[in-house]
Short mmCIF file of C-alpha atoms in Angstrom, two decimals:
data_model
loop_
_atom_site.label_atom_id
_atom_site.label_comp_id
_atom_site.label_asym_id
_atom_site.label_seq_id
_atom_site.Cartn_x
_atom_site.Cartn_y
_atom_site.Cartn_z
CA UNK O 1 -26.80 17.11 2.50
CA UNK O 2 -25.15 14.43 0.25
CA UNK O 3 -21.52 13.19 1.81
CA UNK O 4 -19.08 11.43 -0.01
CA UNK O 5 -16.66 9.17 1.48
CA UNK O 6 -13.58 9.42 -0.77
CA UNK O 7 -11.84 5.78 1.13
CA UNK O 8 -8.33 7.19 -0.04
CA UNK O 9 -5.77 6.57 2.05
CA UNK O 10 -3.48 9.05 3.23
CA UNK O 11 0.22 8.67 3.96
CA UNK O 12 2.83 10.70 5.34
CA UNK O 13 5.85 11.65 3.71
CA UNK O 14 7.46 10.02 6.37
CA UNK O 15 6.25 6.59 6.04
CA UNK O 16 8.32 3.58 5.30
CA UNK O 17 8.11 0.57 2.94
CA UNK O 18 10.15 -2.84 4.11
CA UNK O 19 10.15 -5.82 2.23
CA UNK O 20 10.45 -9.07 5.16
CA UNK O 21 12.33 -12.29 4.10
CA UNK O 22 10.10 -14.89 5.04
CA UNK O 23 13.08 -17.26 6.54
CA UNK O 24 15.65 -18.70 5.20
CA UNK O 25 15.05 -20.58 1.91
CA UNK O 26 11.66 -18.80 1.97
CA UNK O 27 10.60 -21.95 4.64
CA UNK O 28 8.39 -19.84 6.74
CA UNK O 29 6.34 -18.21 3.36
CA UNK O 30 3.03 -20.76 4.39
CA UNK O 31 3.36 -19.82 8.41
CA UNK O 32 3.85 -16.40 7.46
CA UNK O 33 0.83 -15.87 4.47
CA UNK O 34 -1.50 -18.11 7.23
CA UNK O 35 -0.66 -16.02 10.23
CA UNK O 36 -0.86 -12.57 8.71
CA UNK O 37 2.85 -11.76 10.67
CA UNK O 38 6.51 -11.38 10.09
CA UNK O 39 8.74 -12.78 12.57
CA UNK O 40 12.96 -13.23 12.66
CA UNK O 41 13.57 -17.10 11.68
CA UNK O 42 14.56 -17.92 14.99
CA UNK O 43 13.13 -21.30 16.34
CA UNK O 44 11.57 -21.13 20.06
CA UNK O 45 12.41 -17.35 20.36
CA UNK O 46 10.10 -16.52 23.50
CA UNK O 47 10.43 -12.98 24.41
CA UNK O 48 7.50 -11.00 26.92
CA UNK O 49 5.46 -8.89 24.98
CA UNK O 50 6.50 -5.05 26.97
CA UNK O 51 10.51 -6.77 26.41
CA UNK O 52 12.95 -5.47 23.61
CA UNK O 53 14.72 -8.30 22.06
CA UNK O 54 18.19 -6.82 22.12
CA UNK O 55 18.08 -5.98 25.67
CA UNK O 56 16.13 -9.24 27.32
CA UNK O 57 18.96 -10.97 29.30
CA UNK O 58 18.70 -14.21 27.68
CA UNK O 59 18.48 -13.66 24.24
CA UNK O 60 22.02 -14.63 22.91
CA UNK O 61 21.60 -18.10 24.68
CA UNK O 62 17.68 -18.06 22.65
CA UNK O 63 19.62 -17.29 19.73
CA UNK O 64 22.36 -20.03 20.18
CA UNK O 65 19.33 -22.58 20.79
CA UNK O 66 17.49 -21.13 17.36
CA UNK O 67 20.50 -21.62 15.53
CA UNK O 68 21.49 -25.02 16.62
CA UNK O 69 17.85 -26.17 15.36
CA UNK O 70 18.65 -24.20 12.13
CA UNK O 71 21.92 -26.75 11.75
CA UNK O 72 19.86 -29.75 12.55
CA UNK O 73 17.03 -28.83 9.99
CA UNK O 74 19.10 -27.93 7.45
CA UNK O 75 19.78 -31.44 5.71
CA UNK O 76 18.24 -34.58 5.44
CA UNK O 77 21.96 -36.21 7.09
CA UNK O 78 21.41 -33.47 10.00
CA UNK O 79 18.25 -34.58 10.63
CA UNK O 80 19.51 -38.36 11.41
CA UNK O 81 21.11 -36.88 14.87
CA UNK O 82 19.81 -36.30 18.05
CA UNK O 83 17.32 -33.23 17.94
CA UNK O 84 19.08 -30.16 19.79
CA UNK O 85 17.68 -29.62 23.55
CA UNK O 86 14.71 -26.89 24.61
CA UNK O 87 15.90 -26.12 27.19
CA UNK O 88 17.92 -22.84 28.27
CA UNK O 89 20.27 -23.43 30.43
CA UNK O 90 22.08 -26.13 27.98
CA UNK O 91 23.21 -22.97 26.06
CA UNK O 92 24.36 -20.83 28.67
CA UNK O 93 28.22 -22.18 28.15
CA UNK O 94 27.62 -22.49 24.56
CA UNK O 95 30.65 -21.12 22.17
CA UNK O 96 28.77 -17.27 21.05
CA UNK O 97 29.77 -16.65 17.31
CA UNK O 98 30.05 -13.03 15.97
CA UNK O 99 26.64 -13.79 14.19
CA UNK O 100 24.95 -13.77 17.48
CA UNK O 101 24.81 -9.98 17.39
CA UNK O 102 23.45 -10.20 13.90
CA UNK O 103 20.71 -12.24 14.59
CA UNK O 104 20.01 -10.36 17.89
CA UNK O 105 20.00 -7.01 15.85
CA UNK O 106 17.60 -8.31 13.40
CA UNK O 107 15.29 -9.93 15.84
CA UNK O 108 14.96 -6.54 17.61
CA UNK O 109 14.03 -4.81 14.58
CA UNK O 110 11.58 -6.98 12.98
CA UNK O 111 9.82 -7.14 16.55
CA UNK O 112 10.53 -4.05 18.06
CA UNK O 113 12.64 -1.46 15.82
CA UNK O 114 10.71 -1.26 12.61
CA UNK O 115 7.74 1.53 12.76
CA UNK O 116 3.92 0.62 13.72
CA UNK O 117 1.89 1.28 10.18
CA UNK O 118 5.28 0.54 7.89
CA UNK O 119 4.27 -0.90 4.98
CA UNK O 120 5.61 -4.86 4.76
CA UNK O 121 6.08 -6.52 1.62
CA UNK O 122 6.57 -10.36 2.01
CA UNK O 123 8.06 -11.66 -1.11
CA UNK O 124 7.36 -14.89 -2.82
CA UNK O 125 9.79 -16.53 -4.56
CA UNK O 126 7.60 -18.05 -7.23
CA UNK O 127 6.73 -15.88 -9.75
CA UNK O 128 3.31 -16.39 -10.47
CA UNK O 129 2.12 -16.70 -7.32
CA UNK O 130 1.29 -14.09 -5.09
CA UNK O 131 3.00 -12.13 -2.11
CA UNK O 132 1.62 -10.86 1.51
CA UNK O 133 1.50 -7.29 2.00
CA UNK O 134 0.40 -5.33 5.22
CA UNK O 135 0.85 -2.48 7.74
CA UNK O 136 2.55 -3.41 10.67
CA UNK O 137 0.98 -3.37 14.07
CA UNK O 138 2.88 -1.50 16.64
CA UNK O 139 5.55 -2.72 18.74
CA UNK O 140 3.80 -2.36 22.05
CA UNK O 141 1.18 -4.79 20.17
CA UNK O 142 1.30 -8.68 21.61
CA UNK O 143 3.51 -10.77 19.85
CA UNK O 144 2.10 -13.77 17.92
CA UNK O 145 3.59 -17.47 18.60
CA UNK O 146 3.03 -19.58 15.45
CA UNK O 147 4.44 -23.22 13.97
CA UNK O 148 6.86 -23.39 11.15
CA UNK O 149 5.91 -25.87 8.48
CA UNK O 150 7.62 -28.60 6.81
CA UNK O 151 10.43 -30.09 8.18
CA UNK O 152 10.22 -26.78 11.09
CA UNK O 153 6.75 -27.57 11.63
CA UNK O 154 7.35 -28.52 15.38
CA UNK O 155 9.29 -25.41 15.69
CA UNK O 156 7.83 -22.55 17.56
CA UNK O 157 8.37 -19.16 15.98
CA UNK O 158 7.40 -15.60 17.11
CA UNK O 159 6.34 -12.55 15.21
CA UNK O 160 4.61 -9.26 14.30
CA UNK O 161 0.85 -9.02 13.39
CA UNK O 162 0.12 -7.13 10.27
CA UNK O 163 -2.89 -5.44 9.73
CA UNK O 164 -4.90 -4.92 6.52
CA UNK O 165 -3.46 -8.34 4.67
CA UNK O 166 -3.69 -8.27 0.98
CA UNK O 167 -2.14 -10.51 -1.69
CA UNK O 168 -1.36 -9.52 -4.96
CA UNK O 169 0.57 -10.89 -7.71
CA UNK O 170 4.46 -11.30 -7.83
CA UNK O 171 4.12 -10.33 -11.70
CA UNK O 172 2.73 -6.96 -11.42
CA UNK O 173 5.91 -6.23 -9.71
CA UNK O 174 8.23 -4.13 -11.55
CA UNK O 175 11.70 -5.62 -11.93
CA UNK O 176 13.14 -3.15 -9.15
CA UNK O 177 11.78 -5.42 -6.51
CA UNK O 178 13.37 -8.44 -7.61
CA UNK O 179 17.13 -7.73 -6.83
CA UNK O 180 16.89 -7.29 -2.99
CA UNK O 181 15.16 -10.82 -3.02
CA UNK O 182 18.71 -12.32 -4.30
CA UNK O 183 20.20 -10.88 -1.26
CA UNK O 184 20.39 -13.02 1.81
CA UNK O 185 19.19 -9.96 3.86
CA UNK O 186 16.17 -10.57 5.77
CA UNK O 187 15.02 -6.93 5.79
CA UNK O 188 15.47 -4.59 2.94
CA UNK O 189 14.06 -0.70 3.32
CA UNK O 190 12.70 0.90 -0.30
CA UNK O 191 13.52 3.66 -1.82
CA UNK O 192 10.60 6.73 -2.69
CA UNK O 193 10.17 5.24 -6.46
CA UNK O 194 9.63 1.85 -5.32
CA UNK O 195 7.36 2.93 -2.16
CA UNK O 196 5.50 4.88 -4.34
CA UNK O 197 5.19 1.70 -6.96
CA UNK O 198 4.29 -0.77 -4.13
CA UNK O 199 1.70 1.91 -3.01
CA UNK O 200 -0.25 1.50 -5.88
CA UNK O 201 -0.72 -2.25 -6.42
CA UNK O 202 -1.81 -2.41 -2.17
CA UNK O 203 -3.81 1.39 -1.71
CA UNK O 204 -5.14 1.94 -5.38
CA UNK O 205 -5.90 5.44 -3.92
CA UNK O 206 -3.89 6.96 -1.91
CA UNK O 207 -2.31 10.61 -0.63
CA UNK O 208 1.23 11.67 0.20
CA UNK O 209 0.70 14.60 2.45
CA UNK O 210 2.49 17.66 0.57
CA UNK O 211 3.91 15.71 -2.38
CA UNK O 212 1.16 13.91 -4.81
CA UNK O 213 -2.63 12.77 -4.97
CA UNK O 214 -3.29 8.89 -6.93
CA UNK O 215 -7.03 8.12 -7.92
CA UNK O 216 -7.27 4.67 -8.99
CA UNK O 217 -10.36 4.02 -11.60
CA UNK O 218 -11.14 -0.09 -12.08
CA UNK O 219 -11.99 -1.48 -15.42
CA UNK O 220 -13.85 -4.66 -15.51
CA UNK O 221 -15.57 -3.98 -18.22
CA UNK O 222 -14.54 -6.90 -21.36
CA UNK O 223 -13.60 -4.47 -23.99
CA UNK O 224 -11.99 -1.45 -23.48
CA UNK O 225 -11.56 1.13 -26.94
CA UNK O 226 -9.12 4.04 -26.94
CA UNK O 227 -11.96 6.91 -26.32
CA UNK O 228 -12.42 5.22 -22.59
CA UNK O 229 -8.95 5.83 -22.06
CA UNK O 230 -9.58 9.77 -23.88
CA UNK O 231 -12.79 10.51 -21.45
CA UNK O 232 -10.67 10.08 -18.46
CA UNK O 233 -7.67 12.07 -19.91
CA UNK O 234 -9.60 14.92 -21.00
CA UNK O 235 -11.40 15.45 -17.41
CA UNK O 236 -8.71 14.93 -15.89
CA UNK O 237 -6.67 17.73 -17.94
CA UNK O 238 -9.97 19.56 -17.46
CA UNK O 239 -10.11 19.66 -13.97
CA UNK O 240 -6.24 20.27 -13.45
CA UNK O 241 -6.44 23.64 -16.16
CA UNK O 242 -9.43 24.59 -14.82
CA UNK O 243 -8.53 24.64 -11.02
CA UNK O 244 -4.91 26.56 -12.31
CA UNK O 245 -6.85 29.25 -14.11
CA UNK O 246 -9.47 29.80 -11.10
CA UNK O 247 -6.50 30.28 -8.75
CA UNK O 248 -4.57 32.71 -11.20
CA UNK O 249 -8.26 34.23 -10.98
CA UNK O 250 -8.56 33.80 -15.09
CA UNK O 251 -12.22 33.97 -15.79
CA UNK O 252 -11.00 31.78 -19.30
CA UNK O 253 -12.06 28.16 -18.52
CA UNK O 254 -11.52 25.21 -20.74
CA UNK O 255 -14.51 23.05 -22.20
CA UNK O 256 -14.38 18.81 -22.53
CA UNK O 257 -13.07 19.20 -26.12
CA UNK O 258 -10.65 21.60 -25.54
CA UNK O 259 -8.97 19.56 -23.24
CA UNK O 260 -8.89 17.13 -25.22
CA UNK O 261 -6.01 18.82 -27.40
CA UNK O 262 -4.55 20.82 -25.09
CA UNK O 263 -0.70 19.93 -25.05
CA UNK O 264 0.49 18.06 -21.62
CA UNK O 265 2.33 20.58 -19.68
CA UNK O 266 5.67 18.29 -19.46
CA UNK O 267 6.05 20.05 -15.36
CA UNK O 268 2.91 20.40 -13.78
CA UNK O 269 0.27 18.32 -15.92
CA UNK O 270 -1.15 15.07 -14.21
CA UNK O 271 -0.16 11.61 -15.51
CA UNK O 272 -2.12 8.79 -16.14
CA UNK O 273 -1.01 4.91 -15.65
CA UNK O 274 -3.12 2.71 -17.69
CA UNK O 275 -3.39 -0.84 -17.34
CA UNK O 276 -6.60 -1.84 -19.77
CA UNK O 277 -6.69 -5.33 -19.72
CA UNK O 278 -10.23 -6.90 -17.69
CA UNK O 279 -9.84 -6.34 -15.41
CA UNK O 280 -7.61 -3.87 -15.33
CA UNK O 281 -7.44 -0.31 -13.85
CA UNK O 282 -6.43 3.76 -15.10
CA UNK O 283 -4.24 5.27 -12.23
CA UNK O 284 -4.64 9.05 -12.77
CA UNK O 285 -1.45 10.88 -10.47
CA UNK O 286 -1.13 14.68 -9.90
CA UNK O 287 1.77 16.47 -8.29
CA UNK O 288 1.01 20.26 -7.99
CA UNK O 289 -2.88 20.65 -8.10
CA UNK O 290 -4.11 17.65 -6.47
CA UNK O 291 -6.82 16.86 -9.50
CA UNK O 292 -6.72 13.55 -9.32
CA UNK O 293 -9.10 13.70 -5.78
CA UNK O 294 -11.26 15.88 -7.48
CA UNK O 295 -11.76 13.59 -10.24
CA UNK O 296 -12.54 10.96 -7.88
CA UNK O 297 -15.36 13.19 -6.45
CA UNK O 298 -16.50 14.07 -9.80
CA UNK O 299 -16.92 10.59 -11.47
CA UNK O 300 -18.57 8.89 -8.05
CA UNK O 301 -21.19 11.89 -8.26
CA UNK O 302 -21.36 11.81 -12.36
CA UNK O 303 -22.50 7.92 -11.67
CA UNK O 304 -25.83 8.80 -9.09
CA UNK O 305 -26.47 12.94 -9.96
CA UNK O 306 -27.04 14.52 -13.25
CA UNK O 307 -24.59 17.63 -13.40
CA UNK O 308 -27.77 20.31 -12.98
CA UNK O 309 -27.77 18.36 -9.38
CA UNK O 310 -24.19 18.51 -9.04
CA UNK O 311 -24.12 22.18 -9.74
CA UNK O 312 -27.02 23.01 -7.05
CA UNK O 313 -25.50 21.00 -4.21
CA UNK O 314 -22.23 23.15 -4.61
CA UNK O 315 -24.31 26.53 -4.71
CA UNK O 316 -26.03 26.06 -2.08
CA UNK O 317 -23.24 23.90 -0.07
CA UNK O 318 -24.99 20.70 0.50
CA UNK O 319 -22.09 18.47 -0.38
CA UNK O 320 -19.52 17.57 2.09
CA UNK O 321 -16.62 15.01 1.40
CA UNK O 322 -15.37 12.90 4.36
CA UNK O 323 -12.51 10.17 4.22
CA UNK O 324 -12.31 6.97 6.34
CA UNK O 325 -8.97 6.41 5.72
CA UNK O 326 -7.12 9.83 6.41
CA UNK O 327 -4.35 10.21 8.54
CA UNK O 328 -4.62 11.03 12.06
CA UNK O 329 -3.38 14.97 12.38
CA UNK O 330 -3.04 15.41 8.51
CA UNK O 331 -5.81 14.28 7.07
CA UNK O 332 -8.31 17.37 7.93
CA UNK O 333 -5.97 20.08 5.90
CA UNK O 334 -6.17 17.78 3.02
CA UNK O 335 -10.05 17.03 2.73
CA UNK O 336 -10.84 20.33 3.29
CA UNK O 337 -8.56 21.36 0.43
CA UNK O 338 -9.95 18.82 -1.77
CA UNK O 339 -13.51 20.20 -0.67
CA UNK O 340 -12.46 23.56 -1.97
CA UNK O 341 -11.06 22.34 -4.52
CA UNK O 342 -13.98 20.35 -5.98
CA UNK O 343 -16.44 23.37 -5.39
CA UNK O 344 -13.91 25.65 -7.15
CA UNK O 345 -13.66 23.50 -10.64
CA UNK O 346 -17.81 22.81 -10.05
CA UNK O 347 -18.80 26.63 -10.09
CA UNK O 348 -15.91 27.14 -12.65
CA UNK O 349 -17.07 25.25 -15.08
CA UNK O 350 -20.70 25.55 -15.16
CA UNK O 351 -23.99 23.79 -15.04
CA UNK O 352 -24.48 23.23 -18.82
CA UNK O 353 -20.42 21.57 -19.11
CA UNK O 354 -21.67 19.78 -16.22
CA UNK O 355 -23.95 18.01 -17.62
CA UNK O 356 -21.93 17.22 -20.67
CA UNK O 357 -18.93 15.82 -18.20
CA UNK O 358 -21.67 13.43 -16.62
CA UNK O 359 -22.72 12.17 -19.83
CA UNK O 360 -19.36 11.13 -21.06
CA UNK O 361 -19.10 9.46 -17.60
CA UNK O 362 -22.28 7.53 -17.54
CA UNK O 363 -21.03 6.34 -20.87
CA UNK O 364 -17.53 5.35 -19.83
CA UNK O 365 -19.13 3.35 -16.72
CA UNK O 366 -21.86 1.76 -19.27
CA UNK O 367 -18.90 0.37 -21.48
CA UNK O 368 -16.15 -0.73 -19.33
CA UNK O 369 -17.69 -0.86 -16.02
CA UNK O 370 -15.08 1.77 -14.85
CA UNK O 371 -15.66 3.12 -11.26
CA UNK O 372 -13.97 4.11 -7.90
CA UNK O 373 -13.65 3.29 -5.02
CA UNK O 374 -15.93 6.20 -2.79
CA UNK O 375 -19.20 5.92 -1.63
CA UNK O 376 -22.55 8.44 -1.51
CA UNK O 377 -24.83 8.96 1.15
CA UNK O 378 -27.70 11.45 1.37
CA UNK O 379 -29.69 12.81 4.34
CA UNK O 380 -33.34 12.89 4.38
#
């Protein structure tokens, strides 16, 4: 039996994408990027873990106190005066602005309201630097206490673990994400074109149950010619015609060349996002038949089997595909679909194609290094 372990993650369509200000003036960016967490910039906030913020009974006086350290920070003449008191119960008779509820609002959701696996996008204001992204632990999760830096450095601040950290580069942001950075808003929920977007530079792979399959294919290779770019567009358009004949039960198949030809079907045809640059990456999305997967399965095979090995494990149904990162209740309906799917475009297209399609792979790896990110294992 030889398993693959496709490593795509898979989303619901229900899942949300936040971007987190990191404080205001961006002063908690460091505490944030060396903590892995998001947190509301309120100094000495100090609510139990099982507590919601918006219903603990002290937290307007914690927010008066967090706001009179955000006046004394704030300029270099503040800072001259007496630093504001710790304790409590010198805000209990405290004037209460009508920002109170404001900051009490957005303390609640950034520790409480906003959903456990939400994707978090901490901005950077800089450019060329990089920004934090991560999936946000649940709110029943305990709470992190961290220092500010700088001037807030003796400031106690608490926050939300993230899981799965990555940072990637401001620049390979597209401009979309830039304008809710200009707002003084510390949370900001995307729309589906920028989830979709931000999905890409932090899964590379990834699934959207019931809406569209991305198969991410790194280049590292130092040169890249225009043919690379051709090998992966013509199996891909092979897979995708091939799997829509086999289910209209057309015996017809297409061969390598063919597809190479073959006008794009402007509704249904996959799309491919190429970045070739080393390193760089080819980003190969389908909507209606789900060929990008398959592609995945192929290539990771095409780079350890020869296709007359390919072809026998699928007659005699010795290859199984599992995925560490599908999602809980979802993920099962999918794999086994891409399962089918991959033995349906194998047996459709034949051992002697097969080996032609491996080929063209082996070639495409030799030259720009180009591979995904799957693994193989066989049994006995």
């Amino acid at each position: 039996m030889v398993t693959v372990d496709l490593k795509t993650k898979v989303v619901s369509q229900s899942q949300r994408v936040f971007m987190v200000r990191p404080g205001s003036g961006y002063h908690l960016l460091g505490a944030f990027n060396n903590n892995g967490v998001i947190a509301p910039d309120l100094a000495f906030l100090d609510i139990p873990n099982e507590k919601r913020p918006r219903d603990y009974e002290n937290i307007n006086d914690q927010i008066k106190r967090a706001r009179a350290f955000a006046d004394w920070v704030k300029t270099e003449e503040t800072r001259t005066e007496d630093v504001p008191s710790t304790k409590l119960s010198d805000y209990k008779d405290a004037a209460s602005s009508a920002r109170v509820s404001m900051y009490r609002n957005t303390a609640d959701e950034i520790l409480y309201g906003l959903p456990k696996g939400a994707l978090i996008f901490v901005p950077n204001p800089n450019f060329t630097q990089r920004a934090m992204f991560g999936e946000l632990a649940g709110p029943d999760e305990a709470r992190v206490k961290f220092n500010g830096t700088g001037h807030h450095s003796g400031f106690m601040y608490l926050g939300r673990k993230l899981n799965n950290v990555k940072f990637l580069p401001m620049r390979k942001l597209p401009k979309e994400f830039y304008e809710p950075m200009k707002r003084r808003n510390w949370i900001h929920e995307y729309g589906t074109r920028e989830t979709e977007l931000l999905y890409r530079q932090y899964y590379g792979d990834f699934e959207i149950v019931g809406r569209k399959a991305v198969t991410e294919i790194e280049v590292t290779g130092q040169r890249v010619f225009p043919q690379d770019l051709s090998i992966v567009g013509a199996l891909t358009t092979l897979i995708d015609q091939n799997l829509a004949r086999n289910a209209a039960g057309d015996p017809e198949t297409l061969g390598l060349l063919q597809a190479v030809f073959l006008p794009p079907d402007q509704d249904e045809a996959p799309v491919i996002h190429a970045n070739l640059g080393s390193p760089g990456n080819v980003m190969v999305e389908s909507v209606i038949r789900r060929a990008a997967p398959v592609l995945k399965v192929i290539v990771i095979l095409a780079l350890t089997f020869t296709g007359t090995e390919i072809w026998s494990m699928v007659q005699d149904e010795s290859l199984q595909l599992t995925n560490s990162l599908a999602l809980e209740g979802a993920g099962g309906e999918v794999l086994a679909e891409t399962q089918q799917m991959t033995y349906d475009f194998v047996r459709s297209t034949g051992r002697e194609s097969l080996n032609e399609i491996v080929g063209h792979v082996r070639d495409f790896h030799d030259r720009t290094g180009g591979k995904v990110d799957a693994t193989v294992s066989r049994d006995g």
